[in-house]
PDB file of C-alpha atoms and ligand atoms in Angstrom:
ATOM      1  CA  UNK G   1      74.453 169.783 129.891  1.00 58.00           C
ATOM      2  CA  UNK G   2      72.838 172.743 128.168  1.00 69.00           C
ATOM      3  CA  UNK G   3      70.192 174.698 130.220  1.00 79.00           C
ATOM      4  CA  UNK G   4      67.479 175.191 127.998  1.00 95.00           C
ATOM      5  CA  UNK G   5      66.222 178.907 127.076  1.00 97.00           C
ATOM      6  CA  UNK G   6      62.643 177.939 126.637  1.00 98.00           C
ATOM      7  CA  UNK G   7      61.136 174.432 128.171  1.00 98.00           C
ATOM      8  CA  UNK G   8      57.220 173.602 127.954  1.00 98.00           C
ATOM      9  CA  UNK G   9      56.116 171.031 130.548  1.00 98.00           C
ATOM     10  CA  UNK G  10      53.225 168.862 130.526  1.00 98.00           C
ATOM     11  CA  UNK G  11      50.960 171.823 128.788  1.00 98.00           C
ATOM     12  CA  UNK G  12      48.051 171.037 128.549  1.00 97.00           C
ATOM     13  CA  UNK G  13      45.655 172.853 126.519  1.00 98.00           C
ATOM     14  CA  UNK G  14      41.181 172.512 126.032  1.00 97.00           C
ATOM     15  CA  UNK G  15      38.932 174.810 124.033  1.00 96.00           C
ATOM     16  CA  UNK G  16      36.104 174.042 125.804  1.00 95.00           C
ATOM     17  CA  UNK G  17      35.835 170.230 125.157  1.00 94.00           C
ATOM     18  CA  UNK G  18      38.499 169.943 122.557  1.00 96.00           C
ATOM     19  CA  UNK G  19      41.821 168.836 123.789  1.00 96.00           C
ATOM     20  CA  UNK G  20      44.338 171.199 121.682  1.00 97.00           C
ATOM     21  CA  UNK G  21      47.644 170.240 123.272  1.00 97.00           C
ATOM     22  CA  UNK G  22      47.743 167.040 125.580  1.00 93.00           C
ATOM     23  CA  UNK G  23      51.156 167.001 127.923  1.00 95.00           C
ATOM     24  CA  UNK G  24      53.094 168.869 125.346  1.00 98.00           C
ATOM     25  CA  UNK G  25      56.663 169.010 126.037  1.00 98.00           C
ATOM     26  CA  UNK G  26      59.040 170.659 124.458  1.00 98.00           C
ATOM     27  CA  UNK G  27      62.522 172.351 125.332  1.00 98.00           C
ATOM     28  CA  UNK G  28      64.728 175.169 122.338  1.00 98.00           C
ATOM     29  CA  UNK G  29      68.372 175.622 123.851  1.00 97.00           C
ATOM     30  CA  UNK G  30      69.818 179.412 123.323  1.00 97.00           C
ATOM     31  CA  UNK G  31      70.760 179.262 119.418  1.00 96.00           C
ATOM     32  CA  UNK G  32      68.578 176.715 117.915  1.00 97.00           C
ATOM     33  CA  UNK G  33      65.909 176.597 115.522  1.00 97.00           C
ATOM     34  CA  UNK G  34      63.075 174.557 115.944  1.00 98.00           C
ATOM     35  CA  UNK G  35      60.657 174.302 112.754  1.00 98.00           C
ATOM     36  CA  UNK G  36      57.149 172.991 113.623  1.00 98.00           C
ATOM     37  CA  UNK G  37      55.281 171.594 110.562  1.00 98.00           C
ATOM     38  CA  UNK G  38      51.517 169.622 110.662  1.00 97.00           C
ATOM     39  CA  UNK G  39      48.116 169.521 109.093  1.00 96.00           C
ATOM     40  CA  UNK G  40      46.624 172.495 109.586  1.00 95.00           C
ATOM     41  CA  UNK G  41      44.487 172.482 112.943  1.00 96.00           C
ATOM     42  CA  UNK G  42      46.943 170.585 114.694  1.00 96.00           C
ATOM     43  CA  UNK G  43      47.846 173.556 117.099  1.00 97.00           C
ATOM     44  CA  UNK G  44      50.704 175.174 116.078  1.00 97.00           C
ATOM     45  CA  UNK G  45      49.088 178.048 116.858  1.00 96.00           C
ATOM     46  CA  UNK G  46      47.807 177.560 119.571  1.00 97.00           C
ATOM     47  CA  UNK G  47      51.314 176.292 121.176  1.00 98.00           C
ATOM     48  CA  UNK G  48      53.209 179.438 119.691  1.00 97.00           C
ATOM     49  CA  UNK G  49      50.264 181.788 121.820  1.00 96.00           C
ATOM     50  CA  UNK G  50      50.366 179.697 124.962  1.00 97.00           C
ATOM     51  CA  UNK G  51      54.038 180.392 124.548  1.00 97.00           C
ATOM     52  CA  UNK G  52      53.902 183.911 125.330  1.00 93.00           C
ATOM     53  CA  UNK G  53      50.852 183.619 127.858  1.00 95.00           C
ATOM     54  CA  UNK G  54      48.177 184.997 124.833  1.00 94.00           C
ATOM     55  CA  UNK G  55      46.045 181.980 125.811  1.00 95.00           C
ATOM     56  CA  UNK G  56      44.421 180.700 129.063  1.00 95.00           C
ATOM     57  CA  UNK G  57      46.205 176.979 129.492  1.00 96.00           C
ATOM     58  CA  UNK G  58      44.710 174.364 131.697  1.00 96.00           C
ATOM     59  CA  UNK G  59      47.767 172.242 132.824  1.00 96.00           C
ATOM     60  CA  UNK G  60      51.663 172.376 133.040  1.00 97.00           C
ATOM     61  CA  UNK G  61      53.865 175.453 132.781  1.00 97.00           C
ATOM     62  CA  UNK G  62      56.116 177.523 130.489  1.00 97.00           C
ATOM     63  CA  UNK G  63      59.472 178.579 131.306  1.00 97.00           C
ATOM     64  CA  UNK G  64      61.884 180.924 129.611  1.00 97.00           C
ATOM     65  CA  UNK G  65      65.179 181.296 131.583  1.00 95.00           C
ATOM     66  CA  UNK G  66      63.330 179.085 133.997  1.00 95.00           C
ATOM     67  CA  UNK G  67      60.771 181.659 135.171  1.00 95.00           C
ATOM     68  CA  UNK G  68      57.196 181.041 134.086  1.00 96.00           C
ATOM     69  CA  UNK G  69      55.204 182.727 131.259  1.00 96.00           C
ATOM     70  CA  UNK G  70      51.946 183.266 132.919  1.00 94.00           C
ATOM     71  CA  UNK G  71      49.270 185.739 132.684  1.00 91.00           C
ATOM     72  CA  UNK G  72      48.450 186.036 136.208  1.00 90.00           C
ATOM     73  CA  UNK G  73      52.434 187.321 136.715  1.00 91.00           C
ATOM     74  CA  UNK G  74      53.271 190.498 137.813  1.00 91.00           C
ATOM     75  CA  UNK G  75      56.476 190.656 135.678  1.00 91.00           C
ATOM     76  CA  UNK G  76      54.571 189.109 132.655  1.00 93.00           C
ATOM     77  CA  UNK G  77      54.823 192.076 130.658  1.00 92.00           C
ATOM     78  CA  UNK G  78      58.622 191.896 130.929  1.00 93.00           C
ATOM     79  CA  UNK G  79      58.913 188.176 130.068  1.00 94.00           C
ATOM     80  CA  UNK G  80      56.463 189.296 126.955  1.00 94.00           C
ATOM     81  CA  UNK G  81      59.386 191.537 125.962  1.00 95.00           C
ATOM     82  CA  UNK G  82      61.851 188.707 125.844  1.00 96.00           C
ATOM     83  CA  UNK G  83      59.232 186.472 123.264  1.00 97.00           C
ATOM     84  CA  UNK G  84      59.429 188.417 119.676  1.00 96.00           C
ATOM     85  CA  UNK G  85      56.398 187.330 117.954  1.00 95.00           C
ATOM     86  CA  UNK G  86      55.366 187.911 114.243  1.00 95.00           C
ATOM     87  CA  UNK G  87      52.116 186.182 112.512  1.00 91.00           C
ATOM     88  CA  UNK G  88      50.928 185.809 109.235  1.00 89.00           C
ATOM     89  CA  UNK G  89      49.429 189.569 109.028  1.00 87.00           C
ATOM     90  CA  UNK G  90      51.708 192.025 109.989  1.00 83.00           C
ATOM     91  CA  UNK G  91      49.295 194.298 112.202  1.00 89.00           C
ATOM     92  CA  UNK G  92      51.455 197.632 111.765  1.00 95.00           C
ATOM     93  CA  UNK G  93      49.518 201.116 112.707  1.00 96.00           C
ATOM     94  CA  UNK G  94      48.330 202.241 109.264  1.00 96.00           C
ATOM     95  CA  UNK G  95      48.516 205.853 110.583  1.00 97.00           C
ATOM     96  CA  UNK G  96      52.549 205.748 111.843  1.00 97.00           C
ATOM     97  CA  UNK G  97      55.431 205.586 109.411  1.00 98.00           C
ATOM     98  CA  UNK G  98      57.511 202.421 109.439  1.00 98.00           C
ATOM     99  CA  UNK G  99      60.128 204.210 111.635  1.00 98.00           C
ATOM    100  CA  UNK G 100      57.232 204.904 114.130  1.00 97.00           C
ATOM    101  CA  UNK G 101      55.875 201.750 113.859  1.00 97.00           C
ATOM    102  CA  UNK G 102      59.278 199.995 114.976  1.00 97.00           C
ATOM    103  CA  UNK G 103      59.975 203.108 117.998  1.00 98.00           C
ATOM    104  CA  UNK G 104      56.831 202.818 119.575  1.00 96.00           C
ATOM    105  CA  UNK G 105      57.269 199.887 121.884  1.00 95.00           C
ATOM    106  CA  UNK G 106      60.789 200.328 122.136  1.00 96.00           C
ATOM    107  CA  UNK G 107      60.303 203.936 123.487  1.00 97.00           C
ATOM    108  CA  UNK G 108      56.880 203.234 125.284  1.00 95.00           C
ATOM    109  CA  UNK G 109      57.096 199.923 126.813  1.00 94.00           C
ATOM    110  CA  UNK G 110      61.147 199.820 127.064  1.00 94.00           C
ATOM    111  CA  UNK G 111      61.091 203.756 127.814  1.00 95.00           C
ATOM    112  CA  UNK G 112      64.644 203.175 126.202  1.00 96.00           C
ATOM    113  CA  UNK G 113      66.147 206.342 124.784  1.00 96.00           C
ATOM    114  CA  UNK G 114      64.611 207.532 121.396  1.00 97.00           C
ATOM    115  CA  UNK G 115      67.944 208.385 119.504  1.00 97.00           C
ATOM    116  CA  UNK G 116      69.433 205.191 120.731  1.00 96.00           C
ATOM    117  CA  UNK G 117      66.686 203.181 119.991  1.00 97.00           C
ATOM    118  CA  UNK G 118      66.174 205.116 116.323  1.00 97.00           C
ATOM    119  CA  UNK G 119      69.742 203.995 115.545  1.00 97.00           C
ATOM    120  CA  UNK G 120      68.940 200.678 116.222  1.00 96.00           C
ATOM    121  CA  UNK G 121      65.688 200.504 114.186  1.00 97.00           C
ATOM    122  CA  UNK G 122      68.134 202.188 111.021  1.00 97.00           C
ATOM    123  CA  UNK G 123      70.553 199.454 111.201  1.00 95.00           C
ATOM    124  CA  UNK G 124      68.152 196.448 111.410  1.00 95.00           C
ATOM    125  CA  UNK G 125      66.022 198.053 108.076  1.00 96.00           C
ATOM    126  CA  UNK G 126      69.166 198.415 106.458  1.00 94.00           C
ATOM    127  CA  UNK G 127      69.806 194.840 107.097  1.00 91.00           C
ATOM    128  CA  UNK G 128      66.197 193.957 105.648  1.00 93.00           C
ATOM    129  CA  UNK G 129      67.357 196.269 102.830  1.00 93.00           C
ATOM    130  CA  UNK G 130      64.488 198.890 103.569  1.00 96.00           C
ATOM    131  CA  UNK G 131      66.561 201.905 105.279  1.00 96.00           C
ATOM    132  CA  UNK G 132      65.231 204.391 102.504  1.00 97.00           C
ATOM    133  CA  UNK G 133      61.510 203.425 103.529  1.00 97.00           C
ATOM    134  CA  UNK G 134      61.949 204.828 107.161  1.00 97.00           C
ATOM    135  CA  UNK G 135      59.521 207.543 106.378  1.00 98.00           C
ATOM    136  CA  UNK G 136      56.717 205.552 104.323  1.00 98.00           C
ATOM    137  CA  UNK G 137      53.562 204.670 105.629  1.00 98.00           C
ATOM    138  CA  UNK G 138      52.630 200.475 105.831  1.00 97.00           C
ATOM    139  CA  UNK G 139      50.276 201.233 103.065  1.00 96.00           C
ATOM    140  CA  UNK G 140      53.513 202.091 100.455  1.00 97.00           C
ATOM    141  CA  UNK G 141      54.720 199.175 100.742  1.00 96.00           C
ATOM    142  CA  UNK G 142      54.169 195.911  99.563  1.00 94.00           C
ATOM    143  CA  UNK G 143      53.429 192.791 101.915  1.00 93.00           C
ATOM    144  CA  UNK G 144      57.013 191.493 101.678  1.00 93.00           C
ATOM    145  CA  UNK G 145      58.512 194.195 102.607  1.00 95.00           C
ATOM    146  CA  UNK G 146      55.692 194.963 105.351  1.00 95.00           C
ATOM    147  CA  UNK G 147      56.472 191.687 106.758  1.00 94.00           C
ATOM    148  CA  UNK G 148      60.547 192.417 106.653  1.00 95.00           C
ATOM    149  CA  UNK G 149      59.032 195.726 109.077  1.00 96.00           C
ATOM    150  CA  UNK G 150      57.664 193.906 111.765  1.00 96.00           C
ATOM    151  CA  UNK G 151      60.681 191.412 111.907  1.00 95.00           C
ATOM    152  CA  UNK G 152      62.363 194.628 112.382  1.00 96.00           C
ATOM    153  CA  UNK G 153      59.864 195.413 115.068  1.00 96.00           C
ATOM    154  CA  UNK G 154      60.453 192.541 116.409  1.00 95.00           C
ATOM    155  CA  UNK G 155      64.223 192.615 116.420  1.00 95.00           C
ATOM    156  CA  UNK G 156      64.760 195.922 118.428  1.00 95.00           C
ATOM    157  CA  UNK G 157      63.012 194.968 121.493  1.00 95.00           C
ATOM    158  CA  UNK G 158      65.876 192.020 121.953  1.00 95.00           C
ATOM    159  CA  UNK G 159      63.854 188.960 122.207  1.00 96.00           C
ATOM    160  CA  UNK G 160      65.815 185.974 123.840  1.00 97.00           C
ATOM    161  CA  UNK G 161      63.742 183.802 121.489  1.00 97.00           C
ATOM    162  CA  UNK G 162      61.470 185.013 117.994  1.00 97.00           C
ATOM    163  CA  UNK G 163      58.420 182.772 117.653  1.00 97.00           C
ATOM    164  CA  UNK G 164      57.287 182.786 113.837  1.00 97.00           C
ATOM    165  CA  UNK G 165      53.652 182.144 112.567  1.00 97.00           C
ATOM    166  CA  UNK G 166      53.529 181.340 108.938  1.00 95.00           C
ATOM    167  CA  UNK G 167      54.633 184.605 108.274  1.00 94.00           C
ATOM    168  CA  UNK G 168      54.806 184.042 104.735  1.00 93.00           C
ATOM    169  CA  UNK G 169      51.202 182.460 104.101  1.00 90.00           C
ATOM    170  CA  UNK G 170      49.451 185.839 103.000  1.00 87.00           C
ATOM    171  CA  UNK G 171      52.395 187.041 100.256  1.00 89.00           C
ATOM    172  CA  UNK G 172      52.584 186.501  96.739  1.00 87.00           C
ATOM    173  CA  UNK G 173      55.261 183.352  96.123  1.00 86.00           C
ATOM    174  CA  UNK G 174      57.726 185.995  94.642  1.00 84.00           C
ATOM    175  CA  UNK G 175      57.921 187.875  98.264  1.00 88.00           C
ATOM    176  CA  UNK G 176      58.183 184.827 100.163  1.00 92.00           C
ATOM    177  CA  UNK G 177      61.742 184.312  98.979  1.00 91.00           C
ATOM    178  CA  UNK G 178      62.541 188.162 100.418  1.00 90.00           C
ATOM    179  CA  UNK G 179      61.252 187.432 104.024  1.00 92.00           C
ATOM    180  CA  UNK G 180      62.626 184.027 104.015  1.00 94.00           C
ATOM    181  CA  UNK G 181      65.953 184.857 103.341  1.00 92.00           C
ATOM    182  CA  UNK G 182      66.045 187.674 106.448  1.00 93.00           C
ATOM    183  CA  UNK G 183      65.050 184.823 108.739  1.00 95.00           C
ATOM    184  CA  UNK G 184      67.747 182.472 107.386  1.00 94.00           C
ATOM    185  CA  UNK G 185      70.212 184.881 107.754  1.00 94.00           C
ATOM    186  CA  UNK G 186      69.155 185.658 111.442  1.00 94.00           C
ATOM    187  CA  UNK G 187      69.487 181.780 112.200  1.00 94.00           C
ATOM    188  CA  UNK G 188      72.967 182.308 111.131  1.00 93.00           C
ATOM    189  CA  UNK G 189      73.841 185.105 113.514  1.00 93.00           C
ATOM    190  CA  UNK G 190      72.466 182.346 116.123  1.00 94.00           C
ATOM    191  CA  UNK G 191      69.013 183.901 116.772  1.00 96.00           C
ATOM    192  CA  UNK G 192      67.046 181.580 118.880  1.00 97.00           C
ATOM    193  CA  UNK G 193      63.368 180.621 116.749  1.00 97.00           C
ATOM    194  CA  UNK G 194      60.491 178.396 116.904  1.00 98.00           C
ATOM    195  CA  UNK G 195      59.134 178.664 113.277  1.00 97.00           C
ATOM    196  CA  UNK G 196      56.099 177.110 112.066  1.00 97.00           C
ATOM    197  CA  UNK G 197      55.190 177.416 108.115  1.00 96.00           C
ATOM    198  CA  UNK G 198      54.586 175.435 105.494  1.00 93.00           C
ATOM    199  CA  UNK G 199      57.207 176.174 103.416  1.00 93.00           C
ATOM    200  CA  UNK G 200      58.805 172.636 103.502  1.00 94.00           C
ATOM    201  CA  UNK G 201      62.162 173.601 101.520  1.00 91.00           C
ATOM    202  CA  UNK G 202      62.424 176.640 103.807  1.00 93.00           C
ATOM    203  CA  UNK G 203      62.027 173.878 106.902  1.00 95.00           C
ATOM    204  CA  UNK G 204      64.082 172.056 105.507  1.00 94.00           C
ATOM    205  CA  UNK G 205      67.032 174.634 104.874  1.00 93.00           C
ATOM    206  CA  UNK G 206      66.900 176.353 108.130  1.00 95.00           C
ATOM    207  CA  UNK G 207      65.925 173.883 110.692  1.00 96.00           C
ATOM    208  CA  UNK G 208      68.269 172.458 113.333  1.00 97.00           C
ATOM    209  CA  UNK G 209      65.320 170.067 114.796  1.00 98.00           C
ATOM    210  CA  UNK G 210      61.970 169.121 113.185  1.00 98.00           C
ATOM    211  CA  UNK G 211      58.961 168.863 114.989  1.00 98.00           C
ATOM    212  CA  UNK G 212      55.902 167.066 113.198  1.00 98.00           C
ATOM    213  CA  UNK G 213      52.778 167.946 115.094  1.00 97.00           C
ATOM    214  CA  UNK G 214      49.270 166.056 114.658  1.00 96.00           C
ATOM    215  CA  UNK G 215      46.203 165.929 116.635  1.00 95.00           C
ATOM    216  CA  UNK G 216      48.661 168.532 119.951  1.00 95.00           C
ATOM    217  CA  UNK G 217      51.177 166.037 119.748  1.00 96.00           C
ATOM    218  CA  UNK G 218      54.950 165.661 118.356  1.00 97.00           C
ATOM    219  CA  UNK G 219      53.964 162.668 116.804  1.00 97.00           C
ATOM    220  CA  UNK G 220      57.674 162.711 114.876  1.00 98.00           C
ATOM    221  CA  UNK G 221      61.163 164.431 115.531  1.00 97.00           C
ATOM    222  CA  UNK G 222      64.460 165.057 114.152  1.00 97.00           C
ATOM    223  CA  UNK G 223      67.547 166.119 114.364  1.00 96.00           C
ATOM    224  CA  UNK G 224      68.228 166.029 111.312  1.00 96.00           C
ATOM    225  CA  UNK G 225      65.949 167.349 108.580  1.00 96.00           C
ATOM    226  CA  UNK G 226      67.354 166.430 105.938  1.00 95.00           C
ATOM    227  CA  UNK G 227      66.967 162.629 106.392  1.00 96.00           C
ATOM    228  CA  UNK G 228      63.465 164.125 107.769  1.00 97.00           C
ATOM    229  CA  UNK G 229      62.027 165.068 105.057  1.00 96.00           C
ATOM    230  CA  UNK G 230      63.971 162.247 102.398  1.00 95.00           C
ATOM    231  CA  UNK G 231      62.256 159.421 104.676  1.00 95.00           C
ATOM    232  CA  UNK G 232      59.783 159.978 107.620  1.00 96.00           C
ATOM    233  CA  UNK G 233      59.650 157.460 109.755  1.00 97.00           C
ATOM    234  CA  UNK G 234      55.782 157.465 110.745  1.00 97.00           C
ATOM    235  CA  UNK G 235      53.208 157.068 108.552  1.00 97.00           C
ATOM    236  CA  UNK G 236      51.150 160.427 109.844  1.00 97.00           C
ATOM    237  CA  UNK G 237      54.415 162.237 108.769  1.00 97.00           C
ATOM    238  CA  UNK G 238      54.623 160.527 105.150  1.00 96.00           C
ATOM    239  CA  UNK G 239      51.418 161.236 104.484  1.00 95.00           C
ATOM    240  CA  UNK G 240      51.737 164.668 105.984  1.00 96.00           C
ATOM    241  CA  UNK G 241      54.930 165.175 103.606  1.00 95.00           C
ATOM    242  CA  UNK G 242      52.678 163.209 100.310  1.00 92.00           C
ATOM    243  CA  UNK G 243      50.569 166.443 100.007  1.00 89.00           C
ATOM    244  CA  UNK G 244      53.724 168.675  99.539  1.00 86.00           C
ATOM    245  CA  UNK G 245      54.551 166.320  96.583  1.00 76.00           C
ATOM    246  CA  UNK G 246      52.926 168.380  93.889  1.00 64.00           C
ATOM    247  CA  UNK G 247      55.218 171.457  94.497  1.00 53.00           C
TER     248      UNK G 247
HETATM  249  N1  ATP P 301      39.845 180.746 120.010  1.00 70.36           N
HETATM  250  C1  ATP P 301      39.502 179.486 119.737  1.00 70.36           C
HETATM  251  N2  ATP P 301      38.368 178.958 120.223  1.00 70.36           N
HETATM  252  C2  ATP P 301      38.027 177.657 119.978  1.00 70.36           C
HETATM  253  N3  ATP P 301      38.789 176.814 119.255  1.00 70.36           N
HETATM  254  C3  ATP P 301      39.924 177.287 118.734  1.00 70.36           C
HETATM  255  C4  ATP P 301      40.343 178.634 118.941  1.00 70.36           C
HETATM  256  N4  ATP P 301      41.530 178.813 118.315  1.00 70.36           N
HETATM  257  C5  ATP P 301      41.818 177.636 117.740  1.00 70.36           C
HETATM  258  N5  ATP P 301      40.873 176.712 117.983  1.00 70.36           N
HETATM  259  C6  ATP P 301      40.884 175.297 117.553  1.00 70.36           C
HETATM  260  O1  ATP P 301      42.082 174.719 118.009  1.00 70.36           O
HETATM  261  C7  ATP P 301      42.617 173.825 117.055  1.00 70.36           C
HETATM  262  C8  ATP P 301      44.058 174.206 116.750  1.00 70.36           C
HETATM  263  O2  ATP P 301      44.068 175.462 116.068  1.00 70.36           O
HETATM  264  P1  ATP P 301      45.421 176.164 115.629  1.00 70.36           P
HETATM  265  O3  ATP P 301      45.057 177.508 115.149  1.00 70.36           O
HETATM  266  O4  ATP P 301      46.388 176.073 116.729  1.00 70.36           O
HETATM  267  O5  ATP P 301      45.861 175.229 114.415  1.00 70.36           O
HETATM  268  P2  ATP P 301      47.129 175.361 113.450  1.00 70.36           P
HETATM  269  O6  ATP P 301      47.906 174.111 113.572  1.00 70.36           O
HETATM  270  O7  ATP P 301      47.821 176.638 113.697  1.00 70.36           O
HETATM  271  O8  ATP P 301      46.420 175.365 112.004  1.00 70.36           O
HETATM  272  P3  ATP P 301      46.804 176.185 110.649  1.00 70.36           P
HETATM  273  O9  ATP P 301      47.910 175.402 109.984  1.00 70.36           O
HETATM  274  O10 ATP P 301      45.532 176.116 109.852  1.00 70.36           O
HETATM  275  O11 ATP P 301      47.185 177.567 111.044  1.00 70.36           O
HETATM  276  C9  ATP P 301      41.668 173.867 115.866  1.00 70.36           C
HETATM  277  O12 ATP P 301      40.809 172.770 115.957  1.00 70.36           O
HETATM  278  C10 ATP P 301      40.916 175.151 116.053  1.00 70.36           C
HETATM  279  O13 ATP P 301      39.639 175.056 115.522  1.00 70.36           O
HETATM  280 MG1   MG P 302      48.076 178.389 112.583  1.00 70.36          MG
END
């Protein structure tokens, strides 16, 4: 069988009293795409930061490559490097260009070589169709294409897996389409994601396995979205899916 890249075991997960995640399993093999979806609150979130060690966790373990994401780890800045993450605002340095922006880890945290890495950082905006905006500032450009610049970002330090975060909740509907179409076309090269959003045709289109979330737990889960999202088999998940209807 498969060894799985990333496998989540019996997390568990309190803000103070408040149970976020209760035994949370989960395991992504190398390649596939995992779309979370849920009312909002249900700790997405929260999941997608305990992933990468950003939050304290009270039970159960994380492993990528079967080592554990932990903070307390010595080597937990080099497991960091292997999560990509991206969120809703793309928190670029207002004061770097958008070449700078995508170098600095790379060069500081990597210490890989500068013209290498520059190369690198040239192809993947060219991908994202912004290799004439190496030299802007975040503040030229608009929030699509600020959010195609920290996929970028991203991209160069080679994750083994990219974790998403609604990355298209704060852009105007006609610059979700632009973003959305360089992550579909990065599931096709066989990236590895976990994705949560909201954008339920965008689930839909690029998911290989569904998670429904409510209350910290998968409460439904498929393998096959499309028959997901035609007829859920929970009631949570129908009603979940009812509030889309409008769209
Ligand atoms: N730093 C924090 N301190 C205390 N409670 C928190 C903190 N962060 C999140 N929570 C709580 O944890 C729960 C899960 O939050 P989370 O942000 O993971 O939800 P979500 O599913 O991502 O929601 P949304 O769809 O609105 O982004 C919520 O009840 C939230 O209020
Ligand atoms: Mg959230």
């Amino acid at each position: 069988m498969e060894q799985a890249l990333l496998k989540i075991n019996h997390l568990h997960k309190t803000y103070g009293d408040q149970v976020i995640l209760k035994d949370f399993n989960l395991e992504v093999n190398k390649g596939e795409v995992v779309v979370i979806i849920g009312p909002s609150g249900c700790g997405k979130s929260t999941l997608l930061r305990c992933i990468n060690a950003l939050e304290d966790i009270q039970g159960g373990e994380v492993l990528l490559d079967n080592e554990p994401v932990r903070k307390e780890n010595k080597n937990i800045s080099k497991m960091r490097q292997k999560i990509g993450m991206v969120f809703q605002s793309y928190d670029l340095f207002p004061h770097k260009t958008i070449l700078e922006n995508i170098l600095l880890a790379p060069i500081k945290v990597q210490k890989r070589n500068r013209s290498e890495a520059e190369q690198e950082a040239l192809e993947l905006l060219k991908k994202v169709g912004l290799a004439d905006r190496r030299d802007d500032y975040p503040r030229q450009l608009s929030g699509g294409q600020k959010q195609r610049v920290a996929i970028v970002r991203a991209l160069c330090m080679h994750p083994e897996i990219l974790l998403l975060d609604e990355i298209t909740a704060a852009l105007d509907p006609e610059m979700v389409r632009e973003v959305l179409e360089v992550v579909l076309s990065l599931a096709r090269a066989g990236s590895t994601m976990l994705i949560v959003t909201h954008e339920m045709a965008f689930a839909k289109a690029i998911a290989d396995r569904i998670l429904f979330l409510d209350n910290g737990e998968i409460v439904e889960e498929s393998n096959q979205p499309k028959d997901f999202f035609k007829q859920p088999v929970t009631d949570r998940a129908k009603a979940f899916l009812k509030t889309f209807d409008y769209e």
